[in-house]
Coordinates of C-alpha atoms in Angstrom, one line a residue:
M1 CA 39.5 31.8 -11.6
A2 CA 42.6 33.9 -10.3
A3 CA 45.6 32.0 -10.4
F4 CA 46.2 29.3 -7.4
K5 CA 48.6 30.1 -4.9
T6 CA 51.6 28.0 -4.8
L7 CA 53.3 25.6 -2.3
S8 CA 57.1 26.2 -1.5
A9 CA 58.6 22.5 -1.4
K10 CA 59.6 23.5 2.3
S11 CA 56.1 24.0 2.9
A12 CA 54.4 21.3 1.4
A13 CA 56.7 19.2 3.3
S14 CA 55.7 20.5 6.4
L15 CA 52.3 19.6 5.2
D16 CA 52.6 16.0 4.4
I17 CA 53.8 15.8 7.9
E18 CA 50.5 17.2 9.1
L19 CA 48.6 15.2 7.0
M20 CA 49.9 12.6 7.9
S21 CA 49.9 13.6 12.1
T22 CA 47.6 11.5 13.9
G23 CA 46.3 14.7 16.2
A24 CA 46.0 16.6 12.2
G25 CA 45.4 14.7 9.1
A26 CA 45.8 11.5 10.7
F27 CA 46.3 9.9 6.9
T28 CA 48.5 6.8 6.4
L29 CA 51.2 7.1 3.6
D30 CA 49.6 4.6 1.7
Q31 CA 46.4 6.5 1.7
L32 CA 48.0 9.5 0.3
M33 CA 49.7 7.4 -2.3
E34 CA 46.3 6.2 -3.5
L35 CA 44.5 9.1 -3.7
A36 CA 47.5 10.7 -5.5
G37 CA 47.7 7.8 -8.1
L38 CA 44.2 7.8 -8.6
S39 CA 44.0 11.6 -9.4
V40 CA 46.6 10.9 -11.9
S41 CA 44.6 8.0 -13.6
Q42 CA 41.4 10.2 -14.0
A43 CA 43.5 13.1 -15.2
V44 CA 44.8 10.6 -17.9
Y45 CA 41.5 10.0 -18.4
R46 CA 40.5 13.6 -19.2
I47 CA 43.8 14.0 -21.4
H48 CA 43.7 11.3 -23.5
P49 CA 41.3 8.6 -23.5
P50 CA 41.3 5.1 -24.3
A51 CA 39.6 5.8 -27.8
K52 CA 42.6 8.1 -28.2
G53 CA 45.2 4.8 -27.9
P54 CA 44.9 2.5 -25.1
K55 CA 48.5 1.7 -24.5
I56 CA 49.9 3.9 -21.3
L57 CA 54.2 3.8 -20.3
V58 CA 53.8 4.3 -16.5
A59 CA 58.1 5.1 -16.0
C60 CA 58.3 5.1 -12.3
G61 CA 61.3 5.8 -10.4
P62 CA 63.3 5.0 -7.4
G63 CA 61.5 5.3 -3.7
N64 CA 58.4 7.6 -3.5
N65 CA 59.3 10.4 -5.4
A66 CA 56.9 9.9 -7.8
G67 CA 56.5 5.9 -8.8
G68 CA 54.1 5.0 -6.3
D69 CA 51.6 7.4 -7.1
G70 CA 52.6 6.0 -10.9
L71 CA 52.3 2.4 -9.5
V72 CA 48.8 3.1 -8.0
A73 CA 48.0 4.9 -11.6
A74 CA 48.8 2.0 -13.5
R75 CA 46.0 0.0 -11.7
H76 CA 43.4 2.4 -12.0
L77 CA 44.3 2.8 -15.4
W78 CA 43.6 -1.3 -15.9
H79 CA 40.3 -1.4 -14.5
Y80 CA 39.2 2.1 -17.0
G81 CA 40.3 -0.1 -19.9
Y82 CA 43.7 0.5 -20.9
Q83 CA 47.0 -1.4 -21.3
P84 CA 49.3 -0.2 -19.0
T85 CA 53.2 -0.8 -19.3
V86 CA 55.0 -0.5 -16.7
Y87 CA 58.7 0.5 -16.6
Y88 CA 60.1 0.4 -12.9
P89 CA 64.3 -0.2 -13.2
K90 CA 64.8 0.3 -9.3
Q91 CA 62.2 -2.0 -7.4
G92 CA 61.7 -0.9 -4.1
R93 CA 62.3 -2.9 -1.4
N94 CA 60.0 -1.6 1.1
E95 CA 57.2 -4.0 1.6
F96 CA 54.8 -1.3 0.9
Y97 CA 56.3 -1.4 -3.0
Q98 CA 56.4 -5.2 -3.5
R99 CA 52.9 -5.1 -2.3
L100 CA 51.5 -2.2 -5.5
T101 CA 54.0 -4.7 -8.0
T102 CA 52.3 -8.0 -6.7
Q103 CA 49.0 -6.3 -7.4
L104 CA 50.0 -5.3 -11.1
K105 CA 51.5 -8.4 -11.8
N106 CA 48.5 -9.7 -10.3
L107 CA 46.4 -8.0 -13.6
D108 CA 49.2 -9.2 -15.8
I109 CA 50.2 -5.7 -16.1
P110 CA 53.7 -5.9 -17.8
F111 CA 57.1 -4.7 -16.5
T112 CA 59.2 -3.5 -19.0
Q113 CA 63.0 -3.0 -19.0
D114 CA 63.2 -1.7 -22.5
F115 CA 62.4 2.0 -22.1
P116 CA 62.9 2.8 -25.8
T117 CA 60.7 0.5 -27.6
A118 CA 57.9 0.8 -24.8
L119 CA 58.0 4.0 -25.3
R120 CA 58.0 3.4 -28.9
D121 CA 55.3 1.8 -28.6
S122 CA 52.6 3.3 -26.5
H123 CA 50.2 6.3 -27.2
H124 CA 50.5 8.1 -23.5
V125 CA 53.1 8.1 -21.3
I126 CA 52.8 8.9 -17.2
D127 CA 55.9 10.5 -16.0
A128 CA 56.3 9.6 -12.2
I129 CA 60.1 9.3 -12.0
F130 CA 61.2 11.8 -9.4
G131 CA 57.9 14.0 -8.9
N132 CA 58.8 16.2 -5.8
P133 CA 61.8 16.4 -3.6
T134 CA 61.1 16.5 0.0
P135 CA 63.8 18.4 2.7
P136 CA 64.7 16.4 5.2
P137 CA 63.2 16.6 8.4
S138 CA 65.7 18.9 10.4
T139 CA 65.1 22.0 7.9
L140 CA 61.5 22.1 8.6
G141 CA 61.4 23.8 12.5
R142 CA 58.6 21.6 13.2
S143 CA 56.9 20.5 16.7
E144 CA 54.5 17.9 15.0
T145 CA 54.3 14.9 17.5
R146 CA 56.9 12.5 17.4
R147 CA 54.9 9.9 15.9
A148 CA 53.9 11.5 13.1
G149 CA 58.2 13.0 12.9
E150 CA 58.9 9.1 12.7
T151 CA 56.6 8.9 9.8
F152 CA 57.4 11.3 7.9
C153 CA 60.9 10.5 8.0
R154 CA 60.1 6.7 6.5
F155 CA 57.6 8.7 3.9
F156 CA 61.5 11.0 3.3
L157 CA 63.8 8.3 3.3
M158 CA 61.9 5.9 0.8
R159 CA 61.4 9.6 -1.9
S160 CA 64.8 10.1 -1.3
A161 CA 66.4 6.9 -1.9
G162 CA 68.7 6.8 -5.3
F163 CA 68.0 10.3 -6.2
S164 CA 69.0 14.2 -5.2
F165 CA 68.0 17.2 -6.8
S166 CA 71.5 18.6 -5.8
G167 CA 73.5 16.4 -7.3
E168 CA 73.5 14.3 -10.8
I169 CA 71.0 12.5 -11.9
R170 CA 71.7 9.0 -11.9
E171 CA 71.4 5.8 -14.5
P172 CA 69.4 5.1 -16.2
F173 CA 67.4 8.2 -15.7
P174 CA 69.3 11.0 -17.4
A175 CA 68.4 8.9 -20.9
I176 CA 64.7 8.8 -19.9
I177 CA 63.9 11.8 -18.9
A178 CA 65.7 13.1 -22.7
A179 CA 63.6 10.5 -24.6
L180 CA 61.0 12.2 -23.1
A181 CA 62.0 15.5 -23.7
T182 CA 62.1 14.7 -27.3
S183 CA 59.9 12.1 -27.7
P184 CA 56.1 12.7 -29.6
V185 CA 54.5 11.2 -27.6
P186 CA 52.5 13.1 -24.8
V187 CA 53.4 13.1 -21.5
T188 CA 51.9 13.4 -18.4
S189 CA 54.3 14.1 -14.9
V190 CA 53.3 13.6 -11.7
D191 CA 53.7 16.7 -9.2
V192 CA 57.0 18.2 -10.6
P193 CA 58.1 17.5 -14.4
S194 CA 60.9 15.0 -13.5
A195 CA 64.3 16.7 -12.6
W196 CA 62.9 20.2 -12.5
D197 CA 63.1 22.0 -9.7
V198 CA 60.2 22.8 -7.6
E199 CA 60.9 26.1 -7.2
T200 CA 62.6 27.3 -10.2
G201 CA 61.1 25.0 -12.8
P202 CA 63.5 23.2 -16.3
P203 CA 67.3 23.4 -15.0
P204 CA 69.9 25.7 -17.2
K205 CA 71.5 22.1 -18.2
G206 CA 70.9 18.6 -19.0
P207 CA 68.2 16.6 -19.8
A208 CA 65.2 17.9 -18.5
K209 CA 66.5 21.3 -19.7
E210 CA 63.8 21.1 -22.4
F211 CA 61.7 18.8 -21.0
Q212 CA 58.0 20.1 -21.5
P213 CA 54.8 17.9 -20.9
T214 CA 51.5 18.1 -22.3
A215 CA 50.1 17.8 -18.7
L216 CA 51.0 18.5 -15.1
V217 CA 48.9 16.7 -12.1
S218 CA 49.8 19.3 -8.9
L219 CA 49.2 17.1 -5.9
T220 CA 47.3 18.8 -2.8
A221 CA 49.0 22.2 -4.0
P222 CA 50.7 23.7 -7.2
K223 CA 54.2 24.0 -6.5
P224 CA 56.2 27.3 -8.0
C225 CA 57.5 25.3 -10.8
V226 CA 54.2 25.7 -12.6
R227 CA 54.7 29.5 -13.4
W228 CA 57.2 27.7 -16.1
L229 CA 54.9 24.8 -17.8
Q230 CA 53.1 25.4 -20.9
G231 CA 50.8 22.3 -21.2
R232 CA 47.4 21.7 -19.2
H233 CA 47.5 21.7 -15.6
F234 CA 45.5 19.8 -12.8
L235 CA 45.4 19.6 -9.5
G236 CA 44.7 16.6 -7.7
G237 CA 44.1 17.0 -3.5
R238 CA 40.4 16.4 -3.0
F239 CA 41.4 15.4 0.8
V240 CA 42.3 18.2 1.7
G241 CA 40.3 20.0 5.3
K242 CA 39.2 23.0 6.0
H243 CA 41.4 23.4 8.6
I244 CA 44.5 22.2 7.2
A245 CA 43.8 24.5 4.0
D246 CA 43.0 27.7 5.9
K247 CA 46.4 26.9 7.8
Y248 CA 48.6 26.6 4.8
G249 CA 46.3 29.5 2.7
L250 CA 45.0 26.6 0.2
E251 CA 42.6 27.1 -2.4
V252 CA 40.6 24.6 -2.4
P253 CA 39.0 24.6 -5.8
Q254 CA 35.5 23.0 -6.8
Y255 CA 35.5 19.3 -7.7
E256 CA 32.6 18.3 -9.6
G257 CA 31.0 15.0 -9.2
I258 CA 32.9 12.5 -7.8
D259 CA 36.1 13.7 -9.7
Q260 CA 39.2 13.8 -7.8
V261 CA 40.9 16.5 -9.9
V262 CA 39.8 19.3 -11.5
E263 CA 41.4 21.4 -14.2
L264 CA 43.1 24.9 -12.9
Y265 CA 43.0 28.0 -15.1
S266 CA 44.4 31.5 -14.7
D267 CA 42.3 34.9 -15.9
A268 CA 43.9 34.6 -19.0
G269 CA 44.1 30.9 -19.9
K270 CA 45.3 27.9 -18.4
L271 CA 47.8 28.0 -15.6

């Protein structure tokens, strides 16, 4: 299989709008997040089945950077027989995120504020801290419906809460990313490894300079930063229809059975 086409940050943002537009994808934000979290959970099951160690630490960032995907993944992992623990230091005040956390608490899934101890006690980590930051709607030049624009504005505001790749990473996340970069515990990142640039990969300095996750789950389509990935690469996007795929030039892989993820390879090996 040839290398898959990547999708720029600007195109990914435009695609997000289209997926949530009533005249196109017609998905809601919570539907997309549920599908993303399910994809992540299935990738973890492939990479690290419960027999290899059931304790999964799910590190969730603020807003919708990737934190919501991590919360959904934690719920699914619990039902698969894992023992997830959630690190979520900047919990969203939006009712949507409160519902996700309540779902986990109803399953007695523990939340921790002690990341170093939880990391040492874990068999695998999900990096759902930042993921792929999306540019403001004003940069997109879109002509989508007003309703889709309003939906995306809420989506963007939640995604941007507490963090911007144009500035410094805010506490407590520098130490968390540094710990992930040096820990022997395997890490699966969601969409974009935390604090990587979506276009140019690892930053030239800072805690993410040496961060290389064990695996990455790209959502909808791979982003340009996958060129720097040394680990395994999965794609979760089994909801993209032919019309949208053709418009954005997306390559939809062959998913097996009821799988929501597929592992991607290039002609030379893994992407």
